[in-house]
Tab-separated table of C-alpha atoms in Angstrom:
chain	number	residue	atom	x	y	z
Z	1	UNK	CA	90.201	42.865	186.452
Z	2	UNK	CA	88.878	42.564	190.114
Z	3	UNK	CA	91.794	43.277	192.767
Z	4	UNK	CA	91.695	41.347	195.571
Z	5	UNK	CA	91.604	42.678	199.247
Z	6	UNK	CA	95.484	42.862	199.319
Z	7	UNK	CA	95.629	44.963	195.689
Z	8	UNK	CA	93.053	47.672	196.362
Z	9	UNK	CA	94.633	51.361	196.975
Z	10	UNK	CA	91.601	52.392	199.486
Z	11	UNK	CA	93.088	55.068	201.894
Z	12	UNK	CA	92.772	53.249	205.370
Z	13	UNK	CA	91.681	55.880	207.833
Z	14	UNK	CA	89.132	55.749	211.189
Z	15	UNK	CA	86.293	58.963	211.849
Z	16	UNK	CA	85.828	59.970	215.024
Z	17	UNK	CA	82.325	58.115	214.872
Z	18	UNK	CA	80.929	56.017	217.353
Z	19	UNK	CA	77.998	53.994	216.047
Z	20	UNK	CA	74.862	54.289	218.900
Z	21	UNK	CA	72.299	50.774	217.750
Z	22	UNK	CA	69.127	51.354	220.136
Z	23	UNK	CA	68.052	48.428	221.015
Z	24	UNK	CA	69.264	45.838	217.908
Z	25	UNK	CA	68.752	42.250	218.444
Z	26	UNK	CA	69.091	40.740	215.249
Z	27	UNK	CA	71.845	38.877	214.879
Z	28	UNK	CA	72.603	39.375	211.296
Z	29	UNK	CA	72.118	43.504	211.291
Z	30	UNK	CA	74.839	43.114	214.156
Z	31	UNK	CA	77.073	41.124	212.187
Z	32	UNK	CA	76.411	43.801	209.190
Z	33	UNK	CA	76.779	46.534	211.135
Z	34	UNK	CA	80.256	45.582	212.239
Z	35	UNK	CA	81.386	44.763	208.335
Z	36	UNK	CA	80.166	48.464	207.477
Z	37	UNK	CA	81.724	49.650	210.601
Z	38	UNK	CA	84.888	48.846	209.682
Z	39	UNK	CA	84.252	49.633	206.239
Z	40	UNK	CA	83.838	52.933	206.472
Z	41	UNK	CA	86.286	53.460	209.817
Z	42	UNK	CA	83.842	54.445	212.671
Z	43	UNK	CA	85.889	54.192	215.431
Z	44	UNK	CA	83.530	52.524	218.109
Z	45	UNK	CA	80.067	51.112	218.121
Z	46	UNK	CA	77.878	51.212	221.493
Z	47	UNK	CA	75.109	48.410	221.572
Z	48	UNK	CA	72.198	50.226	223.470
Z	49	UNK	CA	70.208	47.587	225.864
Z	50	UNK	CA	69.941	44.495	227.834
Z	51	UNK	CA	70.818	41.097	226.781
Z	52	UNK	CA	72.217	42.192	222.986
Z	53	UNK	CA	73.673	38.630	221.389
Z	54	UNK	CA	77.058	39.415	220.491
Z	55	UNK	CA	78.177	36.019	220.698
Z	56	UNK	CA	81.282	36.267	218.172
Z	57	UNK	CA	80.282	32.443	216.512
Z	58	UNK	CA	76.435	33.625	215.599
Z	59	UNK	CA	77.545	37.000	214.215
Z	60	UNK	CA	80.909	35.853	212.512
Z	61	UNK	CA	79.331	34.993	209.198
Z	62	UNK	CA	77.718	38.402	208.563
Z	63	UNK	CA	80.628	40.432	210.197
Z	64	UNK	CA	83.069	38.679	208.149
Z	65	UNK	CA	85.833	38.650	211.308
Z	66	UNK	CA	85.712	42.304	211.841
Z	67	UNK	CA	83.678	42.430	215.059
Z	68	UNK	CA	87.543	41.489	215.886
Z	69	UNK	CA	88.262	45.050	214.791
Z	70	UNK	CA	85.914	47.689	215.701
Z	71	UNK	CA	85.969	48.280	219.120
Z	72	UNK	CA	82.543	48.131	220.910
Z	73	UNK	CA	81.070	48.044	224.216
Z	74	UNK	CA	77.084	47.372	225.423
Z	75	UNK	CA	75.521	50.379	227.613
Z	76	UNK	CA	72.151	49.217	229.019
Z	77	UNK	CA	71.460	51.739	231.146
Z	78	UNK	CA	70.010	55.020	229.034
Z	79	UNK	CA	71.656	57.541	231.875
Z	80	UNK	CA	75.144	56.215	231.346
Z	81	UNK	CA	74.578	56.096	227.918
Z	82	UNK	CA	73.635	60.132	227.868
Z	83	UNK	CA	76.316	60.872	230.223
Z	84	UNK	CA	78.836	59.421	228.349
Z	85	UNK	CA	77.603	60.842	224.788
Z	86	UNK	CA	77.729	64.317	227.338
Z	87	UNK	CA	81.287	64.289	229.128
Z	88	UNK	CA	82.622	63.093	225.184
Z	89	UNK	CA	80.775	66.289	223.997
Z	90	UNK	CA	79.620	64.276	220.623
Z	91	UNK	CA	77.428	65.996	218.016
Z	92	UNK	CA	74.750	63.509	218.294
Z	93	UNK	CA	72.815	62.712	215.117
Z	94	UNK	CA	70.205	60.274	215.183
Z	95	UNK	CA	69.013	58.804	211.567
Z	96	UNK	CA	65.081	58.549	212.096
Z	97	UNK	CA	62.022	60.030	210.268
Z	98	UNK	CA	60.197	62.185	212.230
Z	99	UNK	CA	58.231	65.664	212.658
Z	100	UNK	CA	61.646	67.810	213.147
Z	101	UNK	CA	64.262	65.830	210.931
Z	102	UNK	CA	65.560	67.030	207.912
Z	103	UNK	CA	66.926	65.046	204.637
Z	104	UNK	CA	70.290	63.332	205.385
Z	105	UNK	CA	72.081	65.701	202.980
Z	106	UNK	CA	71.148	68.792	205.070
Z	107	UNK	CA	73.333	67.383	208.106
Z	108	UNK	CA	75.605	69.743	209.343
Z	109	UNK	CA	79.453	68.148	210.558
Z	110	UNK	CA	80.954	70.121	212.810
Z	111	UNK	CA	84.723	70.367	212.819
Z	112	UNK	CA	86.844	69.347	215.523
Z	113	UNK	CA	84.335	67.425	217.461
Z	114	UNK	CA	83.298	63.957	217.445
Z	115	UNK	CA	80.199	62.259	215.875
Z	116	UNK	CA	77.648	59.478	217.576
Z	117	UNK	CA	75.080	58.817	214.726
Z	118	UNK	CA	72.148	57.115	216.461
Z	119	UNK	CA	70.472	54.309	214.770
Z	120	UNK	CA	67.054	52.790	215.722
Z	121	UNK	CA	65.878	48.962	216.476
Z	122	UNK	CA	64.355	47.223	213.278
Z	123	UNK	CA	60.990	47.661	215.112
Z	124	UNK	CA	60.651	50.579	216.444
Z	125	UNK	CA	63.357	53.187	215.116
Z	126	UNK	CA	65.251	55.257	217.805
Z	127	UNK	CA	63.551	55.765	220.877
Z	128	UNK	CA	62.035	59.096	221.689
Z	129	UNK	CA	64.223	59.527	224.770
Z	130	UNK	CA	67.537	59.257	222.425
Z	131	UNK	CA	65.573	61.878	220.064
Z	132	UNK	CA	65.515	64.198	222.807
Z	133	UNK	CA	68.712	64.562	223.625
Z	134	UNK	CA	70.452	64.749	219.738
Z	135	UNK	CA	71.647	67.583	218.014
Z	136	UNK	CA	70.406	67.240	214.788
Z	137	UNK	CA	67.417	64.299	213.382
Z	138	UNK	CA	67.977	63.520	209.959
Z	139	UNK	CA	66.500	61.179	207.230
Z	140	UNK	CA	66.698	59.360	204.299
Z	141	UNK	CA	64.532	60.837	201.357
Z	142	UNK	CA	62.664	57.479	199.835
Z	143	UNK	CA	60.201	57.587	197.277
Z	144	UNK	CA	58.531	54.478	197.227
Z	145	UNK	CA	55.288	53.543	199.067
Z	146	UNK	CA	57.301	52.141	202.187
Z	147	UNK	CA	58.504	54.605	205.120
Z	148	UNK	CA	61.707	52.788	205.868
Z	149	UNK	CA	64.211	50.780	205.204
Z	150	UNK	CA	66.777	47.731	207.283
Z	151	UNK	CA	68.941	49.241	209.650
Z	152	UNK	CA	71.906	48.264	208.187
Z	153	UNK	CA	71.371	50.052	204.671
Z	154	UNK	CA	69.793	53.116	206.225
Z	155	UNK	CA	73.604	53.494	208.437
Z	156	UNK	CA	75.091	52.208	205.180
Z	157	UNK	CA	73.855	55.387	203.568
Z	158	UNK	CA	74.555	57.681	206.631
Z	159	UNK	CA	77.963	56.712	206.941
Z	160	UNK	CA	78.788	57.257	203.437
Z	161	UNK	CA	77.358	60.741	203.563
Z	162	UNK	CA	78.494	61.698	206.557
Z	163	UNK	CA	82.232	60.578	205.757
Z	164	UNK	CA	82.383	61.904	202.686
Z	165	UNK	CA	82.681	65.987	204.266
């Protein structure tokens, strides 16, 4: 028998993982991205740009209410935005194909020190200047014809990964 949201025995626990969305405007990856959020306990999400439409009654019916309960903040300027992902000292990982990344499984979780997993607009992936400055590039391996996938799955699958070390 299904068990309702009251009956399931989930451990309730948060990571120390802020969630870093480059430039994401769509409304309904925002609203997902806070349900997953607090699914899988990532402690803080950082909207990365101008003008990002978190306006709690458009997002509410994706996010189910828990936009209420992940704390998050907007950064639109990229030099606060690398100098606070500095003075935290997180291992920054940023989920995005490319010439140096490796498959997602071959991320490396350092103990002890604090995760901001970088994910990329649903045009143009994560910016090259957030590349620059991460620690590790990983990917998904996919073996269809297509090279990518919606934001919200590809973090879906990043945060399951990189919670379950």
């Amino acid at each position: 028998m299904q068990l309702t949201h009251e009956e399931n025995q989930f451990e309730r626990k948060t990571f120390p993982i802020t969630l870093v969305c480059d430039h994401i405007y769509f409304q309904q990856n925002i609203g997902s991205l806070f349900r997953i959020s607090e699914a899988f306990g990532v402690e803080n999400i950082i909207f990365f740009g101008k003008d990002i439409p978190l306006t709690p009654r458009k997002i509410n019916k994706t996010s189910r209410s828990t936009h209420l309960h992940v704390a998050h903040s907007v950064i639109e300027d990229y030099n606060e935005l690398h100098s606070y992902l500095s003075t935290n000292n997180f291992e920054i990982i940023a989920l995005e194909i490319a010439s140096n990344s490796k498959p997602l499984k071959e991320v490396i979780i350092p103990e002890n020190k604090k995760i901001a997993l970088l994910i990329g607009s649903e045009i143009n992936g994560v910016s090259n200047e957030l590349l620059e400055i991460s620690n590790q590039i990983v990917h998904i391996n996919m073996f269809g014809k297509n090279s990518s996938m919606n934001v919200v799955q590809a973090a879906s699958i990043a945060l399951y990964e990189i919670t379950s070390f």
